[in-house]
């Protein structure tokens, strides 16, 4: 038997379009959700080319629905002439009703917010991974930086020692 994955299995794996690294630094992530996105044709084409910025994006809940605001998808130069692309258009996110109800209760708690973590392809569809996070205090951010730099120094020392 072969342990190599089939072509179909290889195609179904996630491929990242864009990532919001700032979110992991600014928020302590408690829960993650994968939501579908309502997009226009030109937006999908631009995503295939990687013309997206997610760092300033955030998620709001309006009338029991989720919306992604601040995600900038830059149109291609070859965009259609009959469509006027809006790069900062508010995009609707698709999630189950019971998940949205649960998120509404959590977001109403003090300090909790919904942030987009990344955009990725899944089975030919664009998905947005969103997270329920709590804002980090300034001293927590400094601790994160200190830990990261400490790990780098240890790796450097190990690399020098192995030579």
XYZ file of N, CA and C in Angstrom:
489
model
N 0.828 -1.190 0.000
C 0.000 0.000 0.000
C 0.865 1.244 0.000
N 0.388 2.219 -0.705
C 1.110 3.473 -0.784
C 0.622 4.434 0.299
N 1.555 5.130 0.939
C 1.184 6.090 1.979
C 1.056 7.495 1.409
N 1.273 7.634 0.117
C 1.192 8.935 -0.532
C -0.273 9.346 -0.685
N -0.631 10.604 -0.348
C -2.021 11.028 -0.497
C -2.416 11.123 -1.969
N -3.665 10.845 -2.255
C -4.145 10.900 -3.623
C -4.223 12.354 -4.089
N -4.378 12.533 -5.410
C -4.460 13.889 -5.956
C -5.674 14.628 -5.411
N -6.776 13.935 -5.252
C -7.990 14.563 -4.729
C -7.770 15.048 -3.298
N -7.086 14.246 -2.489
C -6.809 14.633 -1.108
C -5.844 15.817 -1.074
N -4.889 15.844 -2.000
C -3.925 16.942 -2.039
C -4.606 18.253 -2.425
N -5.608 18.181 -3.319
C -6.307 19.393 -3.745
C -7.177 19.967 -2.640
N -7.699 19.121 -1.756
C -8.633 19.598 -0.741
C -7.943 20.277 0.441
N -6.631 20.232 0.496
C -5.930 20.869 1.613
C -6.046 22.383 1.518
N -5.955 23.036 2.669
C -6.085 24.486 2.716
C -4.877 25.140 2.061
N -5.143 26.246 1.391
C -4.031 27.066 0.917
C -4.328 28.507 1.320
N -3.398 29.110 1.992
C -3.590 30.441 2.558
C -3.578 31.487 1.464
N -4.484 32.422 1.570
C -4.532 33.566 0.662
C -3.886 34.755 1.359
N -4.339 35.022 2.589
C -3.810 36.143 3.368
C -3.887 35.788 4.843
N -3.009 36.396 5.622
C -2.965 36.114 7.050
C -2.882 37.427 7.823
N -3.508 37.458 8.989
C -3.490 38.641 9.849
C -2.612 38.320 11.061
N -1.313 38.538 10.917
C -0.381 38.216 12.002
C -0.540 39.167 13.179
N -0.988 40.372 12.891
C -1.188 41.377 13.924
C -2.224 40.919 14.949
N -3.220 40.152 14.483
C -4.298 39.706 15.368
C -3.756 38.812 16.483
N -2.827 37.926 16.161
C -2.277 37.026 17.171
C -1.426 37.785 18.189
N -0.874 38.926 17.766
C -0.074 39.734 18.670
C -0.953 40.599 19.564
N -2.025 41.148 19.002
C -2.871 42.087 19.745
C -3.971 41.436 20.571
N -4.314 40.185 20.290
C -5.431 39.522 20.973
C -5.035 38.157 21.499
N -5.596 37.807 22.651
C -5.475 36.452 23.184
C -6.655 35.680 22.590
N -6.361 34.701 21.755
C -7.394 33.976 21.016
C -8.007 32.907 21.915
N -9.340 32.908 21.995
C -10.053 31.927 22.811
C -10.719 30.841 21.969
N -11.396 31.230 20.886
C -12.063 30.266 20.018
C -11.872 30.664 18.574
N -11.846 29.657 17.684
C -11.711 29.902 16.243
C -12.917 29.334 15.520
N -13.318 30.031 14.456
C -14.438 29.594 13.628
C -14.052 29.756 12.169
N -14.608 28.909 11.320
C -14.388 29.019 9.890
C -15.698 29.443 9.248
N -15.689 30.593 8.586
C -16.901 31.145 7.988
C -16.727 31.263 6.481
N -17.814 31.046 5.768
C -17.816 31.276 4.334
C -17.918 32.766 4.070
N -17.651 33.182 2.837
C -17.710 34.598 2.487
C -18.578 34.799 1.254
N -19.358 35.882 1.261
C -20.131 36.271 0.086
C -19.268 37.255 -0.690
N -18.827 36.835 -1.885
C -17.917 37.654 -2.688
C -18.483 37.881 -4.081
N -17.991 38.915 -4.727
C -18.317 39.162 -6.127
C -17.242 38.517 -6.991
N -17.529 38.364 -8.268
C -16.612 37.674 -9.183
C -15.237 38.298 -9.251
N -15.191 39.636 -9.335
C -13.896 40.295 -9.445
C -13.068 40.102 -8.180
N -13.748 39.954 -7.030
C -13.027 39.752 -5.767
C -12.354 38.384 -5.735
N -13.038 37.374 -6.253
C -12.460 36.026 -6.282
C -11.229 36.010 -7.182
N -11.323 36.689 -8.328
C -10.182 36.742 -9.242
C -8.996 37.461 -8.587
N -9.286 38.546 -7.887
C -8.219 39.286 -7.205
C -7.605 38.451 -6.081
N -8.422 37.651 -5.383
C -7.904 36.783 -4.316
C -6.968 35.730 -4.894
N -7.308 35.215 -6.072
C -6.421 34.230 -6.707
C -5.046 34.817 -6.994
N -5.016 36.121 -7.259
C -3.746 36.814 -7.515
C -3.082 37.291 -6.227
N -3.759 37.132 -5.077
C -3.179 37.525 -3.796
C -3.267 39.011 -3.497
N -4.197 39.714 -4.112
C -4.312 41.163 -3.933
C -5.265 41.488 -2.786
N -4.893 41.100 -1.572
C -5.761 41.302 -0.412
C -4.934 41.721 0.795
N -5.526 42.578 1.628
C -4.896 42.999 2.878
C -5.908 42.795 4.000
N -5.520 42.052 5.014
C -6.436 41.667 6.079
C -6.110 42.319 7.420
N -4.988 43.017 7.521
C -4.507 43.477 8.826
C -5.432 44.475 9.514
N -6.153 45.303 8.771
C -7.028 46.297 9.382
C -8.463 45.812 9.505
N -8.702 44.546 9.193
C -10.064 44.028 9.189
C -10.580 43.682 10.576
N -11.898 43.761 10.725
C -12.557 43.327 11.960
C -13.949 42.838 11.604
N -14.566 42.105 12.514
C -15.870 41.497 12.274
C -16.890 42.140 13.207
N -18.053 42.492 12.659
C -19.148 43.043 13.457
C -20.379 42.165 13.276
N -21.267 42.231 14.276
C -22.527 41.494 14.205
C -23.645 42.524 14.094
N -24.395 42.461 12.988
C -25.533 43.360 12.764
C -26.758 42.533 12.440
N -27.820 42.709 13.208
C -29.098 42.037 12.976
C -28.929 40.521 12.822
N -28.082 39.937 13.660
C -27.891 38.496 13.664
C -27.054 37.965 12.514
N -26.307 38.821 11.837
C -25.433 38.393 10.747
C -24.039 38.963 10.967
N -23.033 38.239 10.467
C -21.640 38.661 10.608
C -21.181 39.383 9.351
N -20.418 40.464 9.550
C -19.864 41.209 8.425
C -18.391 41.478 8.664
N -17.596 41.343 7.608
C -16.161 41.633 7.652
C -15.951 43.042 7.104
N -15.394 43.903 7.937
C -15.173 45.300 7.560
C -13.666 45.572 7.575
N -13.210 46.355 6.612
C -11.800 46.764 6.595
C -10.885 45.812 5.871
N -11.404 44.738 5.331
C -10.591 43.827 4.525
C -10.510 44.425 3.123
N -9.314 44.719 2.672
C -9.155 45.409 1.403
C -8.753 44.415 0.320
N -9.608 44.285 -0.696
C -9.310 43.450 -1.862
C -9.131 44.405 -3.040
N -7.911 44.503 -3.524
C -7.603 45.425 -4.611
C -7.982 44.798 -5.948
N -8.757 45.514 -6.777
C -9.183 44.950 -8.059
C -8.014 44.814 -9.026
N -8.133 43.850 -9.917
C -7.121 43.678 -10.956
C -7.279 44.787 -11.998
N -6.214 45.043 -12.734
C -6.281 46.052 -13.800
C -7.233 45.625 -14.906
N -7.406 44.334 -15.050
C -8.255 43.799 -16.114
C -9.685 43.585 -15.645
N -10.122 44.323 -14.628
C -11.489 44.181 -14.115
C -12.487 44.568 -15.201
N -13.659 44.007 -15.097
C -14.702 44.230 -16.094
C -15.085 45.698 -16.188
N -15.531 46.104 -17.372
C -15.896 47.507 -17.579
C -17.278 47.824 -17.028
N -18.144 46.827 -16.881
C -19.506 47.091 -16.402
C -19.667 46.943 -14.891
N -18.582 46.653 -14.194
C -18.618 46.536 -12.735
C -17.678 47.579 -12.157
N -18.161 48.341 -11.167
C -17.272 49.305 -10.511
C -16.823 48.707 -9.181
N -15.586 48.206 -9.129
C -15.103 47.540 -7.914
C -14.871 48.509 -6.765
N -15.290 48.089 -5.567
C -15.066 48.842 -4.336
C -14.142 47.996 -3.466
N -12.904 48.444 -3.289
C -11.897 47.614 -2.633
C -12.155 47.399 -1.140
N -12.895 48.291 -0.482
C -13.140 48.145 0.957
C -14.612 47.820 1.258
N -15.262 47.165 0.311
C -16.667 46.801 0.472
C -16.838 45.908 1.702
N -17.965 46.084 2.422
C -18.281 45.234 3.564
C -18.716 43.872 3.039
N -18.080 42.810 3.541
C -18.366 41.455 3.065
C -19.136 40.672 4.117
N -20.148 39.961 3.685
C -20.961 39.159 4.604
C -20.262 37.822 4.843
N -20.253 37.402 6.107
C -19.687 36.102 6.479
C -20.823 35.133 6.767
N -20.631 33.886 6.399
C -21.658 32.863 6.555
C -21.268 31.896 7.666
N -22.140 31.774 8.661
C -21.916 30.898 9.804
C -23.275 30.374 10.253
N -23.316 29.254 10.931
C -24.582 28.694 11.410
C -25.212 29.636 12.441
N -26.556 29.666 12.462
C -27.280 30.572 13.360
C -26.943 30.342 14.826
N -26.838 29.070 15.222
C -26.543 28.793 16.633
C -25.141 29.270 16.998
N -24.187 29.193 16.055
C -22.843 29.714 16.323
C -22.874 31.242 16.451
N -23.668 31.895 15.601
C -23.763 33.360 15.660
C -24.394 33.788 16.979
N -25.449 33.082 17.404
C -26.101 33.426 18.682
C -25.117 33.307 19.838
N -24.313 32.259 19.821
C -23.324 32.058 20.883
C -22.269 33.175 20.851
N -21.869 33.568 19.638
C -20.884 34.643 19.507
C -21.437 35.977 19.990
N -22.725 36.237 19.735
C -23.342 37.485 20.190
C -23.206 37.606 21.702
N -23.497 36.531 22.417
C -23.396 36.544 23.875
C -21.976 36.780 24.351
N -21.007 36.169 23.662
C -19.611 36.314 24.079
C -19.062 37.703 23.758
N -19.454 38.253 22.597
C -18.933 39.561 22.184
C -19.476 40.661 23.089
N -20.665 40.468 23.646
C -21.228 41.473 24.535
C -20.478 41.555 25.861
N -19.715 40.494 26.179
C -18.897 40.547 27.386
C -17.779 41.576 27.179
N -17.345 42.179 28.261
C -16.339 43.228 28.181
C -15.002 42.689 27.664
N -14.464 43.381 26.684
C -13.129 43.050 26.184
C -13.079 42.024 25.075
N -14.181 41.362 24.755
C -14.169 40.355 23.695
C -14.500 40.985 22.348
N -13.846 40.494 21.309
C -14.092 40.979 19.959
C -13.873 39.850 18.961
N -14.343 40.051 17.745
C -14.146 39.083 16.670
C -13.131 39.657 15.691
N -12.074 38.899 15.408
C -11.039 39.350 14.482
C -10.822 38.293 13.401
N -10.585 38.724 12.164
C -10.255 37.763 11.110
C -8.792 37.339 11.246
N -8.538 36.040 11.179
C -7.168 35.542 11.280
C -6.548 35.306 9.905
N -7.311 34.672 9.008
C -6.780 34.425 7.675
C -7.889 34.155 6.682
N -7.530 34.239 5.406
C -8.394 33.832 4.311
C -7.722 32.651 3.647
N -8.495 31.614 3.319
C -7.907 30.449 2.681
C -8.920 29.784 1.759
N -8.411 28.936 0.868
C -9.255 28.162 -0.036
C -9.587 26.840 0.624
N -10.824 26.412 0.502
C -11.222 25.095 0.982
C -12.251 24.541 0.006
N -11.905 23.488 -0.664
C -12.774 22.859 -1.666
C -13.236 23.869 -2.713
N -12.346 24.737 -3.159
C -12.663 25.698 -4.193
C -13.433 26.917 -3.726
N -13.669 27.028 -2.431
C -14.407 28.166 -1.887
C -13.486 28.956 -0.958
N -13.735 30.270 -0.867
C -12.947 31.129 0.018
C -13.559 31.072 1.403
N -12.745 30.778 2.395
C -13.183 30.737 3.787
C -12.378 31.764 4.582
N -13.015 32.300 5.594
C -12.370 33.263 6.486
C -12.332 32.652 7.878
N -11.155 32.500 8.434
C -11.042 32.000 9.800
C -11.126 33.203 10.730
N -12.165 33.210 11.567
C -12.330 34.297 12.521
C -12.121 33.752 13.923
N -11.760 34.638 14.823
C -11.478 34.210 16.188
C -12.143 35.137 17.182
N -12.582 34.543 18.269
C -13.077 35.301 19.400
C -11.859 35.582 20.270
N -11.542 36.846 20.427
C -10.343 37.194 21.166
C -10.593 38.277 22.193
N -9.679 38.335 23.124
C -9.727 39.367 24.149
C -8.466 40.208 23.983
N -8.618 41.521 23.971
C -7.479 42.405 23.759
C -6.400 42.208 24.807
N -5.158 42.148 24.358
C -4.038 42.003 25.281
C -3.661 43.360 25.857
N -3.241 43.356 27.094
C -2.731 44.574 27.723
C -1.304 44.806 27.225
N -0.811 46.004 27.409
C 0.520 46.354 26.913
C 1.608 45.455 27.503
N 1.487 45.117 28.798
C 2.524 44.270 29.410
C 2.468 42.848 28.849
N 1.292 42.372 28.435
C 1.202 41.053 27.810
C 1.918 41.042 26.463
N 1.793 42.147 25.721
C 2.476 42.244 24.428
C 3.988 42.236 24.629
N 4.448 42.940 25.681
C 5.895 42.949 25.960
C 6.375 41.549 26.329
N 5.559 40.802 27.085
C 5.920 39.425 27.438
C 6.027 38.565 26.190
N 5.114 38.762 25.246
C 5.145 38.007 23.990
C 6.433 38.283 23.231
N 6.825 39.547 23.158
C 8.061 39.918 22.461
C 9.264 39.311 23.164
N 9.279 39.372 24.503
C 10.399 38.830 25.277
C 10.536 37.319 25.062
N 9.409 36.615 25.070
C 9.431 35.165 24.842
C 9.959 34.836 23.448
N 9.487 35.582 22.452
C 9.907 35.343 21.069
C 11.408 35.558 20.918
N 11.925 36.652 21.501
C 13.357 36.939 21.396
C 14.177 35.917 22.169
N 13.661 35.449 23.316
C 14.353 34.408 24.078
C 14.479 33.115 23.282
N 13.421 32.740 22.590
C 13.456 31.523 21.756
C 14.470 31.675 20.628
N 14.536 32.863 20.029
C 15.505 33.099 18.954
C 16.931 32.965 19.458
N 17.196 33.507 20.651
C 18.551 33.422 21.214
C 18.934 31.979 21.504
N 17.985 31.197 22.029
C 18.252 29.788 22.296
C 18.560 29.058 21.001
N 17.786 29.339 19.936
C 18.033 28.688 18.652
C 19.384 29.069 18.087
N 19.754 30.342 18.224
C 21.066 30.771 17.755
C 22.175 30.053 18.515
N 22.022 29.960 19.828
C 23.042 29.289 20.641
C 23.154 27.821 20.268
N 22.034 27.175 20.045
C 22.044 25.751 19.649
C 22.715 25.588 18.273
N 22.429 26.529 17.364
C 23.016 26.468 16.035
C 24.529 26.649 16.113
N 25.003 27.606 16.930
C 26.433 27.844 17.108
C 27.102 26.639 17.780
N 26.400 26.032 18.714
C 26.956 24.883 19.431
C 27.084 23.661 18.526
N 26.193 23.499 17.584
C 26.226 22.317 16.727
C 27.271 22.432 15.624
N 27.836 23.622 15.411
C 28.848 23.794 14.347
C 30.156 23.299 14.759
